[in-house]
């Protein structure tokens, strides 16, 4: 017998697979502080934060905004089941802020962006670390992460959300059976069938104003148990931040490999370049394309 329920779920999963089908071909950069660099080199890993706690965590709510717009549009046009749509909007808003855990790490196609230096080089203490994309992809596969290119085009985002809401409606209709939906029916179990895919889709939908970043993200499997031993915690600006240690050492390598490093704006260029070079040499890390200065004037804030 043809499984219509499975088909609707499979269609949402297909959207996820398509969104994560692009792969980077050029060096991708991770911006971080000196403290972050020391940690990456010492451990050979990157701390992928729970996406709700990242610096741009508001981006995760971008999907909620898009779904709210889609729901309002459908209800305005006279949708036959507004209760379903309102439940879906309320449910996704709660699950984004207090649902399953999803960990992500950020990379940029451009390793020398002024906007990123402003965010990561406070008091002149920032670097962007360039990695071979094949290395990141191999590490991601080994750890069951996905690698996705963020989507900034609002028209494409709206089209994706339109498809998703269509599939959710199909699943809900199937759960109602031949006699239709009762007025008091709660659809949470229907929504939960696509929760993992929705979170991974939300992870790569970003506001168009951030388009210059050309961000790539490594995105973990959805973790449903916060007691999972792979979940760790670090001190954040105003709270504890859950994170996952993503190994940057490729399966074919014995140690961390770095393609290139940019040193961010600093008032002490020569001294900072010298100490950075000495540190990397001491740790046996030799960027294949060396270390470069960003050439952006330092501004004391």
PDB file of C-alpha atoms in Angstrom:
ATOM      1  CA  UNK A   1       0.000   0.000   0.000  1.00  0.00           C
ATOM      2  CA  UNK A   2       1.329   3.467  -0.898  1.00  0.00           C
ATOM      3  CA  UNK A   3       2.304   5.338   2.269  1.00  0.00           C
ATOM      4  CA  UNK A   4       1.025   8.895   1.850  1.00  0.00           C
ATOM      5  CA  UNK A   5       2.142   9.863   5.346  1.00  0.00           C
ATOM      6  CA  UNK A   6       5.665   8.712   4.591  1.00  0.00           C
ATOM      7  CA  UNK A   7       5.584  10.543   1.287  1.00  0.00           C
ATOM      8  CA  UNK A   8       4.811  13.906   2.918  1.00  0.00           C
ATOM      9  CA  UNK A   9       7.583  13.413   5.473  1.00  0.00           C
ATOM     10  CA  UNK A  10       9.969  12.301   2.744  1.00  0.00           C
ATOM     11  CA  UNK A  11       9.253  15.485   0.802  1.00  0.00           C
ATOM     12  CA  UNK A  12      10.332  17.637   3.757  1.00  0.00           C
ATOM     13  CA  UNK A  13      13.478  15.494   4.103  1.00  0.00           C
ATOM     14  CA  UNK A  14      14.104  15.969   0.384  1.00  0.00           C
ATOM     15  CA  UNK A  15      14.049  19.750   0.870  1.00  0.00           C
ATOM     16  CA  UNK A  16      16.685  19.357   3.593  1.00  0.00           C
ATOM     17  CA  UNK A  17      18.896  17.197   1.365  1.00  0.00           C
ATOM     18  CA  UNK A  18      18.645  19.695  -1.490  1.00  0.00           C
ATOM     19  CA  UNK A  19      19.542  22.624   0.755  1.00  0.00           C
ATOM     20  CA  UNK A  20      22.668  20.815   1.917  1.00  0.00           C
ATOM     21  CA  UNK A  21      23.667  19.564  -1.542  1.00  0.00           C
ATOM     22  CA  UNK A  22      25.974  22.500  -2.390  1.00  0.00           C
ATOM     23  CA  UNK A  23      29.593  22.029  -1.356  1.00  0.00           C
ATOM     24  CA  UNK A  24      32.336  24.657  -0.995  1.00  0.00           C
ATOM     25  CA  UNK A  25      35.192  24.498  -3.487  1.00  0.00           C
ATOM     26  CA  UNK A  26      37.453  27.288  -2.205  1.00  0.00           C
ATOM     27  CA  UNK A  27      39.122  27.902   1.160  1.00  0.00           C
ATOM     28  CA  UNK A  28      36.555  28.671   3.865  1.00  0.00           C
ATOM     29  CA  UNK A  29      37.390  30.773   6.911  1.00  0.00           C
ATOM     30  CA  UNK A  30      36.423  30.649  10.553  1.00  0.00           C
ATOM     31  CA  UNK A  31      36.687  34.005  12.350  1.00  0.00           C
ATOM     32  CA  UNK A  32      37.655  33.825  15.996  1.00  0.00           C
ATOM     33  CA  UNK A  33      39.545  35.518  18.820  1.00  0.00           C
ATOM     34  CA  UNK A  34      43.103  34.704  19.904  1.00  0.00           C
ATOM     35  CA  UNK A  35      41.575  32.626  22.683  1.00  0.00           C
ATOM     36  CA  UNK A  36      39.574  30.697  20.095  1.00  0.00           C
ATOM     37  CA  UNK A  37      42.685  30.133  17.978  1.00  0.00           C
ATOM     38  CA  UNK A  38      44.590  28.758  20.973  1.00  0.00           C
ATOM     39  CA  UNK A  39      41.748  26.346  21.686  1.00  0.00           C
ATOM     40  CA  UNK A  40      41.421  25.178  18.073  1.00  0.00           C
ATOM     41  CA  UNK A  41      45.136  24.516  17.674  1.00  0.00           C
ATOM     42  CA  UNK A  42      45.486  22.816  21.068  1.00  0.00           C
ATOM     43  CA  UNK A  43      42.479  20.522  20.637  1.00  0.00           C
ATOM     44  CA  UNK A  44      42.272  20.177  16.868  1.00  0.00           C
ATOM     45  CA  UNK A  45      38.570  20.907  17.184  1.00  0.00           C
ATOM     46  CA  UNK A  46      35.988  23.647  16.795  1.00  0.00           C
ATOM     47  CA  UNK A  47      33.309  24.307  19.383  1.00  0.00           C
ATOM     48  CA  UNK A  48      30.017  24.110  17.475  1.00  0.00           C
ATOM     49  CA  UNK A  49      27.473  25.945  19.621  1.00  0.00           C
ATOM     50  CA  UNK A  50      23.815  25.116  20.076  1.00  0.00           C
ATOM     51  CA  UNK A  51      22.418  27.288  17.310  1.00  0.00           C
ATOM     52  CA  UNK A  52      20.016  29.032  19.696  1.00  0.00           C
ATOM     53  CA  UNK A  53      23.015  30.444  21.594  1.00  0.00           C
ATOM     54  CA  UNK A  54      25.162  31.602  18.659  1.00  0.00           C
ATOM     55  CA  UNK A  55      26.088  35.266  18.196  1.00  0.00           C
ATOM     56  CA  UNK A  56      23.438  35.585  15.498  1.00  0.00           C
ATOM     57  CA  UNK A  57      20.840  33.407  17.221  1.00  0.00           C
ATOM     58  CA  UNK A  58      18.127  35.750  15.964  1.00  0.00           C
ATOM     59  CA  UNK A  59      18.741  34.120  12.591  1.00  0.00           C
ATOM     60  CA  UNK A  60      17.089  30.923  13.836  1.00  0.00           C
ATOM     61  CA  UNK A  61      13.949  32.944  14.440  1.00  0.00           C
ATOM     62  CA  UNK A  62      14.009  34.038  10.810  1.00  0.00           C
ATOM     63  CA  UNK A  63      12.145  30.837   9.896  1.00  0.00           C
ATOM     64  CA  UNK A  64       9.509  31.650  12.519  1.00  0.00           C
ATOM     65  CA  UNK A  65       9.006  35.056  10.899  1.00  0.00           C
ATOM     66  CA  UNK A  66       8.717  33.493   7.439  1.00  0.00           C
ATOM     67  CA  UNK A  67       6.204  30.901   8.675  1.00  0.00           C
ATOM     68  CA  UNK A  68       4.187  33.614  10.442  1.00  0.00           C
ATOM     69  CA  UNK A  69       3.996  35.590   7.198  1.00  0.00           C
ATOM     70  CA  UNK A  70       2.907  32.487   5.267  1.00  0.00           C
ATOM     71  CA  UNK A  71       0.270  31.573   7.872  1.00  0.00           C
ATOM     72  CA  UNK A  72      -1.160  35.095   7.961  1.00  0.00           C
ATOM     73  CA  UNK A  73      -1.352  35.175   4.179  1.00  0.00           C
ATOM     74  CA  UNK A  74      -3.214  31.856   4.011  1.00  0.00           C
ATOM     75  CA  UNK A  75      -5.657  32.809   6.753  1.00  0.00           C
ATOM     76  CA  UNK A  76      -6.329  36.167   5.065  1.00  0.00           C
ATOM     77  CA  UNK A  77      -7.157  34.308   1.865  1.00  0.00           C
ATOM     78  CA  UNK A  78      -9.730  32.198   3.725  1.00  0.00           C
ATOM     79  CA  UNK A  79      -7.903  29.001   4.630  1.00  0.00           C
ATOM     80  CA  UNK A  80     -10.387  26.251   5.664  1.00  0.00           C
ATOM     81  CA  UNK A  81      -8.391  25.218   8.760  1.00  0.00           C
ATOM     82  CA  UNK A  82      -6.902  28.324  10.421  1.00  0.00           C
ATOM     83  CA  UNK A  83      -6.587  26.446  13.728  1.00  0.00           C
ATOM     84  CA  UNK A  84      -4.051  24.079  12.173  1.00  0.00           C
ATOM     85  CA  UNK A  85      -1.993  26.990  10.847  1.00  0.00           C
ATOM     86  CA  UNK A  86      -2.089  28.887  14.135  1.00  0.00           C
ATOM     87  CA  UNK A  87      -1.056  25.759  16.037  1.00  0.00           C
ATOM     88  CA  UNK A  88       1.844  25.234  13.658  1.00  0.00           C
ATOM     89  CA  UNK A  89       3.023  28.835  14.049  1.00  0.00           C
ATOM     90  CA  UNK A  90       2.843  28.633  17.862  1.00  0.00           C
ATOM     91  CA  UNK A  91       4.516  25.219  17.948  1.00  0.00           C
ATOM     92  CA  UNK A  92       7.495  26.160  15.751  1.00  0.00           C
ATOM     93  CA  UNK A  93       8.063  29.348  17.800  1.00  0.00           C
ATOM     94  CA  UNK A  94       8.275  27.268  21.003  1.00  0.00           C
ATOM     95  CA  UNK A  95      10.428  24.512  19.504  1.00  0.00           C
ATOM     96  CA  UNK A  96      12.953  26.958  18.090  1.00  0.00           C
ATOM     97  CA  UNK A  97      13.561  28.473  21.530  1.00  0.00           C
ATOM     98  CA  UNK A  98      13.031  25.435  23.731  1.00  0.00           C
ATOM     99  CA  UNK A  99      13.199  22.271  21.665  1.00  0.00           C
ATOM    100  CA  UNK A 100      15.733  19.723  20.493  1.00  0.00           C
ATOM    101  CA  UNK A 101      19.408  20.716  20.372  1.00  0.00           C
ATOM    102  CA  UNK A 102      21.141  21.502  17.087  1.00  0.00           C
ATOM    103  CA  UNK A 103      24.815  22.488  16.943  1.00  0.00           C
ATOM    104  CA  UNK A 104      26.454  24.585  14.255  1.00  0.00           C
ATOM    105  CA  UNK A 105      29.777  26.153  13.365  1.00  0.00           C
ATOM    106  CA  UNK A 106      30.271  29.054  10.971  1.00  0.00           C
ATOM    107  CA  UNK A 107      32.672  29.533   8.083  1.00  0.00           C
ATOM    108  CA  UNK A 108      32.913  32.350   5.553  1.00  0.00           C
ATOM    109  CA  UNK A 109      33.871  32.299   1.892  1.00  0.00           C
ATOM    110  CA  UNK A 110      35.734  35.596   2.450  1.00  0.00           C
ATOM    111  CA  UNK A 111      38.417  35.590   5.132  1.00  0.00           C
ATOM    112  CA  UNK A 112      38.874  39.347   5.228  1.00  0.00           C
ATOM    113  CA  UNK A 113      35.560  41.099   5.820  1.00  0.00           C
ATOM    114  CA  UNK A 114      35.421  44.343   7.817  1.00  0.00           C
ATOM    115  CA  UNK A 115      32.044  43.436   9.313  1.00  0.00           C
ATOM    116  CA  UNK A 116      33.473  40.166  10.661  1.00  0.00           C
ATOM    117  CA  UNK A 117      36.584  41.826  12.090  1.00  0.00           C
ATOM    118  CA  UNK A 118      34.299  44.227  13.936  1.00  0.00           C
ATOM    119  CA  UNK A 119      32.508  41.269  15.437  1.00  0.00           C
ATOM    120  CA  UNK A 120      35.501  39.072  16.291  1.00  0.00           C
ATOM    121  CA  UNK A 121      38.575  41.276  16.716  1.00  0.00           C
ATOM    122  CA  UNK A 122      37.706  43.293  19.794  1.00  0.00           C
ATOM    123  CA  UNK A 123      40.767  45.235  20.959  1.00  0.00           C
ATOM    124  CA  UNK A 124      42.697  43.982  17.931  1.00  0.00           C
ATOM    125  CA  UNK A 125      42.633  40.303  18.912  1.00  0.00           C
ATOM    126  CA  UNK A 126      41.159  38.431  15.964  1.00  0.00           C
ATOM    127  CA  UNK A 127      42.113  35.961  13.235  1.00  0.00           C
ATOM    128  CA  UNK A 128      40.327  34.150  10.436  1.00  0.00           C
ATOM    129  CA  UNK A 129      41.517  30.575   9.942  1.00  0.00           C
ATOM    130  CA  UNK A 130      41.286  29.156   6.428  1.00  0.00           C
ATOM    131  CA  UNK A 131      40.518  25.469   5.904  1.00  0.00           C
ATOM    132  CA  UNK A 132      40.513  23.207   2.876  1.00  0.00           C
ATOM    133  CA  UNK A 133      36.803  22.556   2.148  1.00  0.00           C
ATOM    134  CA  UNK A 134      37.530  18.885   1.389  1.00  0.00           C
ATOM    135  CA  UNK A 135      38.941  18.577   4.909  1.00  0.00           C
ATOM    136  CA  UNK A 136      35.806  20.095   6.457  1.00  0.00           C
ATOM    137  CA  UNK A 137      33.524  17.892   4.360  1.00  0.00           C
ATOM    138  CA  UNK A 138      35.457  14.753   5.352  1.00  0.00           C
ATOM    139  CA  UNK A 139      35.306  15.717   9.028  1.00  0.00           C
ATOM    140  CA  UNK A 140      31.585  16.433   8.736  1.00  0.00           C
ATOM    141  CA  UNK A 141      30.834  13.056   7.167  1.00  0.00           C
ATOM    142  CA  UNK A 142      32.777  11.253   9.885  1.00  0.00           C
ATOM    143  CA  UNK A 143      30.777  13.030  12.616  1.00  0.00           C
ATOM    144  CA  UNK A 144      27.372  12.847  10.864  1.00  0.00           C
ATOM    145  CA  UNK A 145      27.263  16.627  10.378  1.00  0.00           C
ATOM    146  CA  UNK A 146      25.881  18.277   7.269  1.00  0.00           C
ATOM    147  CA  UNK A 147      27.541  21.189   5.459  1.00  0.00           C
ATOM    148  CA  UNK A 148      25.222  23.805   4.030  1.00  0.00           C
ATOM    149  CA  UNK A 149      25.425  27.152   2.283  1.00  0.00           C
ATOM    150  CA  UNK A 150      23.238  29.780   3.904  1.00  0.00           C
ATOM    151  CA  UNK A 151      20.341  31.111   1.849  1.00  0.00           C
ATOM    152  CA  UNK A 152      19.724  34.852   1.856  1.00  0.00           C
ATOM    153  CA  UNK A 153      17.386  35.292  -1.114  1.00  0.00           C
ATOM    154  CA  UNK A 154      13.983  36.157   0.335  1.00  0.00           C
ATOM    155  CA  UNK A 155      12.054  34.934  -2.707  1.00  0.00           C
ATOM    156  CA  UNK A 156      13.677  31.522  -2.461  1.00  0.00           C
ATOM    157  CA  UNK A 157      13.085  31.438   1.297  1.00  0.00           C
ATOM    158  CA  UNK A 158       9.373  32.205   0.860  1.00  0.00           C
ATOM    159  CA  UNK A 159       9.050  29.471  -1.770  1.00  0.00           C
ATOM    160  CA  UNK A 160      10.655  26.935   0.597  1.00  0.00           C
ATOM    161  CA  UNK A 161       8.351  27.883   3.467  1.00  0.00           C
ATOM    162  CA  UNK A 162       5.331  27.659   1.153  1.00  0.00           C
ATOM    163  CA  UNK A 163       6.327  24.074   0.282  1.00  0.00           C
ATOM    164  CA  UNK A 164       6.897  23.154   3.923  1.00  0.00           C
ATOM    165  CA  UNK A 165       3.497  24.446   5.055  1.00  0.00           C
ATOM    166  CA  UNK A 166       1.875  22.539   2.181  1.00  0.00           C
ATOM    167  CA  UNK A 167       3.500  19.308   3.371  1.00  0.00           C
ATOM    168  CA  UNK A 168       2.504  19.976   6.990  1.00  0.00           C
ATOM    169  CA  UNK A 169      -1.091  20.456   5.846  1.00  0.00           C
ATOM    170  CA  UNK A 170      -0.908  17.142   3.967  1.00  0.00           C
ATOM    171  CA  UNK A 171       0.342  15.323   7.072  1.00  0.00           C
ATOM    172  CA  UNK A 172      -2.369  16.897   9.209  1.00  0.00           C
ATOM    173  CA  UNK A 173      -5.089  15.939   6.727  1.00  0.00           C
ATOM    174  CA  UNK A 174      -3.884  12.329   6.767  1.00  0.00           C
ATOM    175  CA  UNK A 175      -3.988  12.251  10.568  1.00  0.00           C
ATOM    176  CA  UNK A 176      -7.632  13.376  10.565  1.00  0.00           C
ATOM    177  CA  UNK A 177      -8.882  10.371   8.626  1.00  0.00           C
ATOM    178  CA  UNK A 178     -11.972  10.074   6.440  1.00  0.00           C
ATOM    179  CA  UNK A 179     -14.254  12.077   8.736  1.00  0.00           C
ATOM    180  CA  UNK A 180     -12.175  15.236   8.760  1.00  0.00           C
ATOM    181  CA  UNK A 181     -10.564  17.142  11.606  1.00  0.00           C
ATOM    182  CA  UNK A 182     -12.310  17.854  14.895  1.00  0.00           C
ATOM    183  CA  UNK A 183     -12.304  21.425  16.131  1.00  0.00           C
ATOM    184  CA  UNK A 184     -10.466  20.412  19.312  1.00  0.00           C
ATOM    185  CA  UNK A 185      -7.750  18.337  17.612  1.00  0.00           C
ATOM    186  CA  UNK A 186      -4.170  19.116  18.623  1.00  0.00           C
ATOM    187  CA  UNK A 187      -1.628  18.595  15.849  1.00  0.00           C
ATOM    188  CA  UNK A 188       1.611  18.543  17.890  1.00  0.00           C
ATOM    189  CA  UNK A 189       2.309  14.895  16.984  1.00  0.00           C
ATOM    190  CA  UNK A 190       1.997  15.790  13.306  1.00  0.00           C
ATOM    191  CA  UNK A 191       4.470  18.652  13.609  1.00  0.00           C
ATOM    192  CA  UNK A 192       6.956  16.508  15.543  1.00  0.00           C
ATOM    193  CA  UNK A 193       7.282  14.207  12.531  1.00  0.00           C
ATOM    194  CA  UNK A 194       9.131  16.941  10.638  1.00  0.00           C
ATOM    195  CA  UNK A 195      10.846  18.703  13.567  1.00  0.00           C
ATOM    196  CA  UNK A 196      14.387  17.510  12.845  1.00  0.00           C
ATOM    197  CA  UNK A 197      14.213  18.610   9.219  1.00  0.00           C
ATOM    198  CA  UNK A 198      12.663  21.962  10.129  1.00  0.00           C
ATOM    199  CA  UNK A 199      15.498  22.743  12.528  1.00  0.00           C
ATOM    200  CA  UNK A 200      18.148  21.904   9.934  1.00  0.00           C
ATOM    201  CA  UNK A 201      16.345  24.008   7.349  1.00  0.00           C
ATOM    202  CA  UNK A 202      16.081  26.913   9.803  1.00  0.00           C
ATOM    203  CA  UNK A 203      19.840  26.704  10.392  1.00  0.00           C
ATOM    204  CA  UNK A 204      20.637  27.869   6.850  1.00  0.00           C
ATOM    205  CA  UNK A 205      17.919  30.493   6.322  1.00  0.00           C
ATOM    206  CA  UNK A 206      19.422  33.890   7.122  1.00  0.00           C
ATOM    207  CA  UNK A 207      18.201  37.446   6.846  1.00  0.00           C
ATOM    208  CA  UNK A 208      19.099  39.038   3.460  1.00  0.00           C
ATOM    209  CA  UNK A 209      21.012  41.852   5.200  1.00  0.00           C
ATOM    210  CA  UNK A 210      23.806  39.354   6.027  1.00  0.00           C
ATOM    211  CA  UNK A 211      24.354  38.280   2.428  1.00  0.00           C
ATOM    212  CA  UNK A 212      27.905  39.656   2.177  1.00  0.00           C
ATOM    213  CA  UNK A 213      29.044  37.034   4.699  1.00  0.00           C
ATOM    214  CA  UNK A 214      28.559  34.157   2.208  1.00  0.00           C
ATOM    215  CA  UNK A 215      28.339  31.832   5.179  1.00  0.00           C
ATOM    216  CA  UNK A 216      28.722  28.070   5.185  1.00  0.00           C
ATOM    217  CA  UNK A 217      27.577  26.120   8.220  1.00  0.00           C
ATOM    218  CA  UNK A 218      28.411  22.742   9.651  1.00  0.00           C
ATOM    219  CA  UNK A 219      25.209  21.447  11.255  1.00  0.00           C
ATOM    220  CA  UNK A 220      24.945  18.537  13.664  1.00  0.00           C
ATOM    221  CA  UNK A 221      22.333  15.806  13.851  1.00  0.00           C
ATOM    222  CA  UNK A 222      19.426  16.837  16.057  1.00  0.00           C
ATOM    223  CA  UNK A 223      20.130  15.833  19.672  1.00  0.00           C
ATOM    224  CA  UNK A 224      17.012  15.089  21.687  1.00  0.00           C
ATOM    225  CA  UNK A 225      18.673  14.296  25.036  1.00  0.00           C
ATOM    226  CA  UNK A 226      20.418  17.231  26.723  1.00  0.00           C
ATOM    227  CA  UNK A 227      22.263  14.703  28.908  1.00  0.00           C
ATOM    228  CA  UNK A 228      24.006  13.275  25.844  1.00  0.00           C
ATOM    229  CA  UNK A 229      27.745  12.927  26.692  1.00  0.00           C
ATOM    230  CA  UNK A 230      28.698  14.800  23.506  1.00  0.00           C
ATOM    231  CA  UNK A 231      27.048  17.966  24.867  1.00  0.00           C
ATOM    232  CA  UNK A 232      29.393  20.264  26.807  1.00  0.00           C
ATOM    233  CA  UNK A 233      29.045  23.765  28.249  1.00  0.00           C
ATOM    234  CA  UNK A 234      31.167  26.894  28.154  1.00  0.00           C
ATOM    235  CA  UNK A 235      30.854  30.364  29.625  1.00  0.00           C
ATOM    236  CA  UNK A 236      29.124  32.813  27.312  1.00  0.00           C
ATOM    237  CA  UNK A 237      28.623  36.559  27.571  1.00  0.00           C
ATOM    238  CA  UNK A 238      25.641  36.258  29.897  1.00  0.00           C
ATOM    239  CA  UNK A 239      24.852  32.529  30.160  1.00  0.00           C
ATOM    240  CA  UNK A 240      26.212  29.004  29.831  1.00  0.00           C
ATOM    241  CA  UNK A 241      26.365  27.932  26.183  1.00  0.00           C
ATOM    242  CA  UNK A 242      25.955  24.266  25.130  1.00  0.00           C
ATOM    243  CA  UNK A 243      28.505  23.132  22.534  1.00  0.00           C
ATOM    244  CA  UNK A 244      29.729  20.093  20.624  1.00  0.00           C
ATOM    245  CA  UNK A 245      33.419  19.462  19.926  1.00  0.00           C
ATOM    246  CA  UNK A 246      33.694  19.165  16.146  1.00  0.00           C
ATOM    247  CA  UNK A 247      37.005  17.563  15.195  1.00  0.00           C
ATOM    248  CA  UNK A 248      38.888  19.444  12.469  1.00  0.00           C
ATOM    249  CA  UNK A 249      41.435  16.681  11.931  1.00  0.00           C
ATOM    250  CA  UNK A 250      40.579  14.889   8.698  1.00  0.00           C
ATOM    251  CA  UNK A 251      40.335  11.076   8.841  1.00  0.00           C
ATOM    252  CA  UNK A 252      43.350  10.834   6.512  1.00  0.00           C
ATOM    253  CA  UNK A 253      45.511  13.143   8.675  1.00  0.00           C
ATOM    254  CA  UNK A 254      47.180  12.757  12.057  1.00  0.00           C
ATOM    255  CA  UNK A 255      47.091  16.433  13.037  1.00  0.00           C
ATOM    256  CA  UNK A 256      45.333  19.695  12.315  1.00  0.00           C
ATOM    257  CA  UNK A 257      45.895  21.146   8.842  1.00  0.00           C
ATOM    258  CA  UNK A 258      45.378  24.848   8.101  1.00  0.00           C
ATOM    259  CA  UNK A 259      45.392  26.428   4.648  1.00  0.00           C
ATOM    260  CA  UNK A 260      45.835  30.101   5.555  1.00  0.00           C
ATOM    261  CA  UNK A 261      45.435  32.625   8.364  1.00  0.00           C
ATOM    262  CA  UNK A 262      44.502  36.301   8.255  1.00  0.00           C
ATOM    263  CA  UNK A 263      45.494  38.431  11.235  1.00  0.00           C
ATOM    264  CA  UNK A 264      42.775  40.979  11.971  1.00  0.00           C
ATOM    265  CA  UNK A 265      43.224  44.723  12.553  1.00  0.00           C
ATOM    266  CA  UNK A 266      45.725  45.398  15.332  1.00  0.00           C
ATOM    267  CA  UNK A 267      47.752  48.396  16.570  1.00  0.00           C
ATOM    268  CA  UNK A 268      50.898  46.223  16.783  1.00  0.00           C
ATOM    269  CA  UNK A 269      51.130  44.559  13.369  1.00  0.00           C
ATOM    270  CA  UNK A 270      54.766  43.445  13.386  1.00  0.00           C
ATOM    271  CA  UNK A 271      54.811  42.172  16.956  1.00  0.00           C
ATOM    272  CA  UNK A 272      51.466  40.406  16.558  1.00  0.00           C
ATOM    273  CA  UNK A 273      52.480  38.751  13.271  1.00  0.00           C
ATOM    274  CA  UNK A 274      55.746  37.630  14.851  1.00  0.00           C
ATOM    275  CA  UNK A 275      54.186  36.087  17.956  1.00  0.00           C
ATOM    276  CA  UNK A 276      51.494  34.385  15.863  1.00  0.00           C
ATOM    277  CA  UNK A 277      54.150  32.857  13.609  1.00  0.00           C
ATOM    278  CA  UNK A 278      56.217  31.681  16.563  1.00  0.00           C
ATOM    279  CA  UNK A 279      53.206  30.123  18.274  1.00  0.00           C
ATOM    280  CA  UNK A 280      52.136  28.165  15.197  1.00  0.00           C
ATOM    281  CA  UNK A 281      55.694  26.980  14.568  1.00  0.00           C
ATOM    282  CA  UNK A 282      55.999  25.833  18.179  1.00  0.00           C
ATOM    283  CA  UNK A 283      52.758  23.834  17.817  1.00  0.00           C
ATOM    284  CA  UNK A 284      53.886  22.326  14.504  1.00  0.00           C
ATOM    285  CA  UNK A 285      51.103  23.991  12.512  1.00  0.00           C
ATOM    286  CA  UNK A 286      52.253  25.397   9.168  1.00  0.00           C
ATOM    287  CA  UNK A 287      49.538  27.152   7.129  1.00  0.00           C
ATOM    288  CA  UNK A 288      50.112  26.060   3.527  1.00  0.00           C
ATOM    289  CA  UNK A 289      49.572  29.592   2.187  1.00  0.00           C
ATOM    290  CA  UNK A 290      51.143  31.306   5.179  1.00  0.00           C
ATOM    291  CA  UNK A 291      49.885  34.141   7.368  1.00  0.00           C
ATOM    292  CA  UNK A 292      48.681  37.458   6.001  1.00  0.00           C
ATOM    293  CA  UNK A 293      47.687  40.753   7.540  1.00  0.00           C
ATOM    294  CA  UNK A 294      44.208  42.005   6.696  1.00  0.00           C
ATOM    295  CA  UNK A 295      45.528  45.465   5.635  1.00  0.00           C
ATOM    296  CA  UNK A 296      42.546  47.116   7.360  1.00  0.00           C
ATOM    297  CA  UNK A 297      43.501  50.093   9.580  1.00  0.00           C
ATOM    298  CA  UNK A 298      42.984  49.505  13.304  1.00  0.00           C
ATOM    299  CA  UNK A 299      40.372  51.724  14.912  1.00  0.00           C
ATOM    300  CA  UNK A 300      40.359  52.107  18.688  1.00  0.00           C
ATOM    301  CA  UNK A 301      36.784  51.859  19.948  1.00  0.00           C
TER     302      UNK A 301
END
